[in-house]
XYZ file of C-alpha atoms in Angstrom:
485
model
C 146.657 59.370 77.472
C 146.301 55.814 75.752
C 147.462 52.686 77.640
C 147.824 51.292 74.034
C 151.745 50.033 73.162
C 153.296 51.964 70.003
C 153.435 50.146 66.852
C 156.280 48.141 66.879
C 157.053 48.070 70.371
C 157.180 45.350 72.491
C 154.792 44.921 74.993
C 155.762 43.654 78.715
C 155.548 39.822 79.049
C 152.745 38.242 81.359
C 153.879 37.638 84.814
C 152.855 34.456 86.957
C 150.016 36.582 88.810
C 148.418 37.790 85.345
C 148.957 34.040 84.058
C 147.272 32.668 87.511
C 144.444 35.529 86.825
C 143.742 34.401 83.406
C 143.637 30.604 84.087
C 141.476 31.068 87.392
C 138.757 33.563 86.449
C 138.766 31.854 82.758
C 138.178 28.527 84.224
C 135.382 29.816 86.430
C 133.993 31.871 83.482
C 133.345 29.364 81.433
C 131.493 27.086 84.337
C 129.060 29.837 84.963
C 128.625 30.547 81.096
C 128.226 27.295 80.136
C 125.236 26.457 82.478
C 123.506 28.908 80.890
C 122.520 26.293 78.144
C 124.349 23.111 79.012
C 120.553 21.573 80.366
C 118.686 22.120 77.361
C 119.890 18.959 75.329
C 119.439 16.657 78.554
C 115.908 18.001 79.348
C 114.449 14.279 77.576
C 116.747 12.168 79.994
C 115.713 14.425 82.914
C 112.038 14.054 82.160
C 112.530 10.260 81.935
C 114.255 10.326 85.394
C 112.549 12.284 87.523
C 109.438 13.280 85.412
C 107.601 16.368 85.723
C 105.688 18.561 83.247
C 106.979 20.483 80.312
C 106.831 23.793 82.684
C 108.830 22.271 85.356
C 111.529 21.338 82.625
C 111.632 24.694 81.634
C 112.198 25.922 84.852
C 115.315 23.426 84.983
C 116.754 26.238 82.546
C 114.735 29.426 83.787
C 115.841 29.095 87.566
C 119.174 29.707 86.880
C 118.724 32.694 84.106
C 116.547 34.375 86.826
C 118.939 34.000 89.787
C 121.908 34.715 87.647
C 120.712 38.107 86.232
C 119.110 39.874 88.692
C 121.643 39.006 91.309
C 124.830 39.831 89.129
C 124.621 43.736 90.636
C 124.508 42.462 94.291
C 127.474 39.949 93.452
C 129.773 42.669 91.990
C 128.634 45.488 94.922
C 129.561 42.863 97.667
C 132.858 42.223 95.529
C 133.859 46.040 95.538
C 132.931 46.211 99.601
C 134.459 43.414 101.248
C 137.408 42.274 98.803
C 136.788 40.588 95.296
C 139.035 37.539 95.664
C 137.009 36.642 98.750
C 133.541 37.087 97.223
C 134.945 35.446 94.265
C 135.989 32.348 96.320
C 132.789 32.066 98.196
C 130.637 32.367 94.851
C 132.502 29.760 93.424
C 131.654 27.474 96.862
C 127.959 28.214 96.525
C 128.162 27.028 92.705
C 130.375 23.926 93.110
C 127.848 22.725 95.905
C 124.846 23.697 94.545
C 126.133 21.807 91.356
C 126.557 18.500 93.553
C 123.376 19.168 94.473
C 121.751 18.950 91.056
C 123.568 15.876 90.352
C 121.781 14.297 93.390
C 118.396 15.869 92.869
C 115.733 13.151 93.762
C 112.906 14.883 91.748
C 112.411 18.015 89.286
C 111.618 20.304 92.127
C 115.093 19.628 94.016
C 116.615 20.221 90.426
C 115.109 23.459 90.288
C 115.979 24.771 93.661
C 119.557 23.534 93.001
C 119.739 25.476 89.693
C 118.359 28.467 91.466
C 121.077 28.260 93.827
C 123.646 27.817 90.764
C 122.772 30.887 89.630
C 123.319 32.633 93.002
C 127.006 31.338 93.063
C 127.456 32.662 89.462
C 125.917 35.792 89.835
C 128.505 36.448 92.656
C 131.743 34.882 90.854
C 130.913 36.157 87.262
C 131.151 39.911 87.385
C 134.307 39.816 89.454
C 135.950 37.668 87.117
C 136.771 40.800 84.737
C 137.506 43.036 87.666
C 140.284 40.330 89.085
C 141.640 39.697 85.585
C 141.977 43.410 84.879
C 143.598 44.239 88.028
C 146.135 41.873 87.552
C 147.169 42.095 83.689
C 149.431 45.242 82.427
C 147.750 47.546 80.309
C 149.569 47.046 77.345
C 148.895 43.227 77.404
C 145.309 43.617 78.512
C 143.738 43.176 75.018
C 145.291 40.006 74.722
C 144.287 38.393 78.109
C 140.736 39.803 77.673
C 140.618 38.300 74.206
C 141.650 34.498 75.707
C 139.155 35.402 78.341
C 136.409 36.554 75.729
C 137.013 33.348 73.726
C 136.847 30.717 76.587
C 133.431 32.580 77.773
C 132.240 32.650 74.318
C 132.972 28.826 73.518
C 131.192 28.081 76.712
C 127.805 29.983 76.118
C 127.895 28.398 72.285
C 129.119 24.796 73.221
C 126.797 24.043 75.791
C 124.107 22.164 74.031
C 127.333 20.411 72.542
C 128.697 19.276 76.197
C 125.224 18.443 77.710
C 124.427 16.582 74.905
C 127.498 14.515 74.618
C 127.844 13.861 78.390
C 124.062 12.833 78.597
C 123.871 10.646 75.374
C 127.429 8.800 76.316
C 127.265 9.037 80.487
C 124.298 10.330 81.998
C 122.460 13.656 82.485
C 123.822 14.075 85.960
C 127.399 14.692 84.603
C 126.584 18.015 83.149
C 126.429 18.822 86.862
C 129.522 16.806 88.104
C 131.579 18.300 85.757
C 131.562 21.397 87.757
C 132.729 19.766 91.238
C 136.354 18.933 90.832
C 136.879 22.200 88.618
C 135.619 24.297 91.634
C 136.947 22.373 94.216
C 140.432 22.985 92.318
C 139.818 26.473 91.957
C 138.802 27.679 95.582
C 142.067 27.149 97.017
C 143.882 28.200 93.844
C 141.871 31.535 93.839
C 143.200 32.134 97.341
C 146.805 31.501 96.900
C 147.258 32.965 93.477
C 144.963 36.107 93.248
C 145.552 39.647 94.562
C 142.591 41.170 96.689
C 141.000 44.434 95.662
C 138.114 46.306 96.799
C 136.937 49.452 95.361
C 138.363 53.155 97.142
C 135.556 53.927 99.967
C 133.315 51.224 98.851
C 129.845 51.041 100.235
C 126.744 48.637 99.950
C 123.847 50.516 98.260
C 121.199 48.363 99.769
C 118.117 50.922 98.006
C 119.921 50.659 94.466
C 120.432 46.804 95.106
C 116.498 45.660 95.842
C 115.548 48.398 93.026
C 117.774 46.346 90.341
C 117.101 43.462 91.402
C 113.390 43.303 91.808
C 113.185 44.984 88.293
C 115.133 42.767 86.486
C 113.242 39.666 88.353
C 109.704 41.114 86.870
C 111.348 41.568 83.740
C 113.290 38.202 83.348
C 110.548 36.168 84.934
C 107.964 37.845 82.571
C 110.505 37.005 79.332
C 110.846 33.644 80.263
C 107.419 32.928 81.061
C 105.829 34.742 77.976
C 105.815 31.838 75.747
C 103.782 29.360 78.255
C 101.492 31.947 79.594
C 101.094 34.475 76.704
C 102.783 37.913 76.018
C 99.309 39.453 76.924
C 98.633 37.260 80.633
C 98.386 38.449 83.381
C 101.277 37.490 84.912
C 103.333 38.462 82.284
C 102.016 42.087 81.686
C 102.269 42.393 85.734
C 106.246 41.542 85.478
C 107.110 43.721 82.681
C 105.185 46.477 83.860
C 106.287 46.425 87.536
C 109.885 45.497 86.131
C 110.022 48.633 84.203
C 108.757 50.702 87.010
C 111.579 49.464 89.131
C 114.101 49.987 86.906
C 112.859 53.339 86.217
C 113.053 54.054 89.909
C 116.359 52.564 90.166
C 117.503 54.808 87.134
C 116.362 58.180 89.027
C 118.034 56.627 92.175
C 121.679 56.068 90.293
C 121.392 60.119 89.141
C 120.458 61.240 92.916
C 122.190 59.075 95.331
C 125.573 60.032 96.714
C 127.273 56.732 95.955
C 124.851 54.445 94.009
C 125.470 50.649 93.004
C 125.299 51.852 89.270
C 126.063 55.323 88.814
C 124.071 56.679 85.868
C 126.985 59.396 84.852
C 128.696 55.881 83.317
C 126.117 56.153 80.593
C 127.066 59.709 79.934
C 130.179 57.878 78.482
C 129.008 56.868 74.780
C 131.361 54.379 74.636
C 130.080 52.908 77.907
C 126.710 52.983 76.296
C 127.495 51.781 73.110
C 129.614 48.731 74.413
C 126.371 47.633 76.843
C 123.452 48.242 74.106
C 125.664 46.034 71.697
C 126.322 43.193 74.418
C 122.421 43.068 75.110
C 121.716 43.003 71.076
C 124.190 40.770 70.675
C 123.129 38.036 73.120
C 119.780 38.389 72.259
C 120.477 37.637 68.652
C 122.757 34.699 69.142
C 121.041 33.077 72.181
C 117.816 32.997 70.314
C 119.675 31.497 67.295
C 121.414 29.262 68.802
C 118.217 27.656 71.036
C 116.404 27.321 67.854
C 119.559 25.865 65.094
C 120.306 23.292 67.832
C 116.574 21.988 67.785
C 116.641 22.433 63.645
C 119.640 19.933 63.429
C 118.114 17.520 65.726
C 114.342 17.652 64.942
C 114.735 18.066 61.193
C 117.985 16.904 59.968
C 118.024 14.321 62.680
C 121.033 14.501 63.687
C 121.893 12.977 67.722
C 122.380 15.753 70.241
C 126.427 14.761 69.833
C 126.314 14.700 66.243
C 124.569 18.341 66.075
C 126.968 19.744 68.360
C 129.884 18.293 66.097
C 128.538 20.011 62.974
C 128.203 23.628 65.110
C 131.783 23.604 65.842
C 133.206 25.457 62.665
C 130.757 28.553 64.561
C 131.189 27.483 68.059
C 134.887 26.281 67.948
C 136.298 29.429 65.980
C 136.355 31.761 69.505
C 139.596 29.491 70.210
C 141.271 30.079 67.365
C 140.661 33.578 66.310
C 139.446 35.335 69.475
C 143.257 35.478 71.275
C 144.369 36.944 67.413
C 141.646 39.166 67.274
C 142.742 40.539 70.843
C 146.192 41.214 69.562
C 144.872 43.353 66.382
C 142.537 45.055 68.956
C 145.601 46.311 70.772
C 147.210 47.158 67.959
C 144.166 49.208 66.027
C 141.692 49.671 68.889
C 138.663 47.560 70.090
C 135.904 49.685 68.391
C 136.364 48.433 64.635
C 137.059 44.788 65.552
C 134.114 44.273 67.642
C 131.798 46.364 65.035
C 133.423 44.117 62.470
C 132.577 41.132 64.308
C 129.215 41.521 65.114
C 128.680 42.533 61.403
C 130.120 39.055 60.378
C 127.720 37.362 62.850
C 124.806 39.364 61.620
C 125.282 37.923 58.156
C 126.157 34.908 59.072
C 122.609 34.648 60.513
C 121.144 36.050 57.470
C 122.968 33.730 55.489
C 121.541 31.113 57.396
C 117.901 32.454 57.277
C 118.196 32.156 52.886
C 119.128 28.592 52.802
C 117.315 26.879 55.618
C 114.941 24.128 54.569
C 113.973 20.762 55.493
C 116.686 19.322 53.183
C 119.656 21.745 53.695
C 123.255 19.667 53.326
C 125.917 20.465 55.670
C 128.250 21.797 52.745
C 125.229 24.857 52.665
C 125.620 25.032 56.330
C 129.258 25.456 56.426
C 129.963 29.103 55.122
C 127.355 31.128 57.580
C 128.785 28.462 60.044
C 132.401 29.710 59.597
C 131.113 33.357 59.276
C 129.357 33.406 62.564
C 132.147 31.694 64.845
C 134.747 34.443 63.023
C 132.059 37.123 64.091
C 131.705 35.647 67.394
C 135.309 35.499 68.084
C 135.931 38.966 66.921
C 133.202 40.335 69.176
C 134.062 38.247 72.151
C 137.858 39.045 72.023
C 138.069 42.829 72.808
C 134.524 43.869 74.026
C 135.442 43.151 77.689
C 138.584 45.379 77.289
C 136.642 47.680 75.666
C 134.079 47.664 78.393
C 136.837 48.238 80.764
C 138.555 51.020 79.040
C 135.305 53.163 79.383
C 135.316 53.542 83.169
C 137.843 54.513 85.772
C 139.332 51.701 87.755
C 137.185 52.790 90.827
C 133.988 51.640 88.662
C 135.367 48.356 87.213
C 133.276 45.988 89.218
C 130.401 48.088 88.806
C 130.949 48.236 85.058
C 131.209 44.761 84.635
C 128.392 43.720 86.818
C 126.193 46.003 84.631
C 127.496 44.344 81.185
C 127.048 41.064 82.326
C 123.511 41.592 83.854
C 122.227 43.539 80.462
C 123.876 40.455 78.129
C 121.938 37.990 80.280
C 118.625 39.861 79.969
C 119.344 39.993 76.452
C 119.829 35.856 76.255
C 116.802 35.766 77.863
C 114.758 37.771 75.898
C 116.525 36.456 72.473
C 114.921 33.134 73.489
C 111.351 34.454 74.680
C 111.039 36.927 71.349
C 112.501 34.605 68.744
C 110.690 31.167 70.094
C 107.239 33.490 70.170
C 108.211 34.226 66.441
C 108.363 30.537 65.945
C 105.483 29.729 67.031
C 103.580 32.440 65.494
C 104.979 31.419 62.134
C 105.505 27.526 62.409
C 105.498 24.884 64.967
C 107.093 21.500 66.098
C 104.398 19.332 64.305
C 106.234 18.806 61.141
C 109.858 19.492 59.710
C 108.528 21.694 57.560
C 106.600 23.605 59.767
C 109.775 23.918 62.003
C 111.809 25.502 59.174
C 108.693 27.783 58.468
C 109.462 28.723 62.376
C 113.000 29.440 62.447
C 113.580 31.169 59.282
C 111.576 34.318 60.089
C 113.182 33.858 63.855
C 116.819 33.797 62.743
C 115.957 36.811 60.625
C 115.071 38.869 64.142
C 117.780 37.528 65.147
C 120.119 38.965 62.526
C 118.771 42.325 63.036
C 119.492 42.507 66.318
C 123.022 41.662 65.875
C 123.355 44.088 62.687
C 121.671 46.747 65.558
C 124.632 45.730 68.045
C 127.132 46.543 65.456
C 125.582 50.244 64.799
C 125.830 50.772 68.709
C 129.354 49.302 68.719
C 130.328 51.895 66.768
C 129.379 54.706 69.228
C 132.762 53.475 70.760
C 135.477 56.305 70.764
C 138.573 55.783 68.616
C 141.714 54.154 70.484
C 143.188 56.438 72.575
C 140.085 58.816 73.341
C 138.888 56.760 76.361
C 138.270 58.345 79.355
C 141.466 56.829 81.691
C 144.219 58.842 82.231
C 147.136 58.292 84.704
C 145.043 60.980 87.293
C 142.073 58.598 87.701
C 142.043 56.911 90.974
C 143.557 53.563 91.180
C 141.777 50.547 92.255
C 143.306 49.103 95.701
C 144.927 46.157 95.604
C 146.863 44.080 98.173
C 149.159 42.123 96.632
C 149.642 38.374 98.131
C 153.232 36.031 97.590
C 153.040 34.084 94.833
C 154.977 31.095 94.574
C 157.160 30.311 91.814
């Protein structure tokens, strides 16, 4: 039975609990997603202040990616078992405290350690944001609410270099971390007062499964983020890839046989769940790797400052705030499948367009059409993707689904930076503007192909109304708390 409103039928208005859930989870998601790339444009200033070798500077980015990716499933499982609001607040507290520690770091090693703890906090709170929001919002308005949520998350991922560059250029690099502190301190008490607590029925911690997936993802992500520095055929990288793959294979076997696994493999029998998750991994692979290179191209080749480069990418990075809420409403009307697939196709065309026009003297007027097309595509993807994901699973499995989806996207982001940077290094380099362009063009083609494949996987999602959720499915246990006003 479809939960979508009939064409022309008025949908119920969002009540105060749903609005508060959207504001709180959106703000938390923005902080966690922002910190994926916010450090990249601040690295020269950090090196001048704290010192350290190139490998140390790389780890200020990688330490966050690693702990974030490998602990997402564990954070989701803890929320299902002990209460999503409770663990969301704990994750916020860890993230806020570690942000302050990063800003106060006296040396590069302390900064790397603080970044790793930041990833722990983000891994606990991030997968719970989707579940808390889904519980709070009526099904008929879920597409719009998750569209706004997706817009905020997409904007954070794409605008990290802009925000990091602006704060570093005009204040200091420490403010890329201080920015999180007042937001986190405001969100923690509001979460306690304004969010409803929820758990998964009869949830239990799957310790063996959690250890297998955490260790497996650690091995793979560690290998990916070190592949450029150590070489794809080095012992450390090959060991990480082989051991990580073997552990994930054991995790899959465990998920098929255990009574209550952290990720039931039965979920992947649903072609919609499979399609939207693989599409997310490939989307982040193409997008993360491309933004990583294009932000450097605009600074190193065209000659923009970090702030100027970020401002000129606003047609791409700012488009989700305009288009995504409208795309969410559209997905309520026609279903998320065509909106997601169209968005990924636009993103792929935009990246391919960039690859065609890129040169050392490319004008901004020539860049503007692919920037706008890529921005529209990203918005169309982010808006309904979360709603599509949640519609493929039972309410009791939504926490596991959210953690799985976020983990796969983080792994996709790490893979994208590693693969596209390797292509860049093989075909070009940093020696001259022409060498940088020669390396960036084939890397962008790889990104475009990855996102085009994502569009194909998005077509596996069933049409609207054919999903597994019906009124007979077990409901998520939610204990409502009074909401003032």
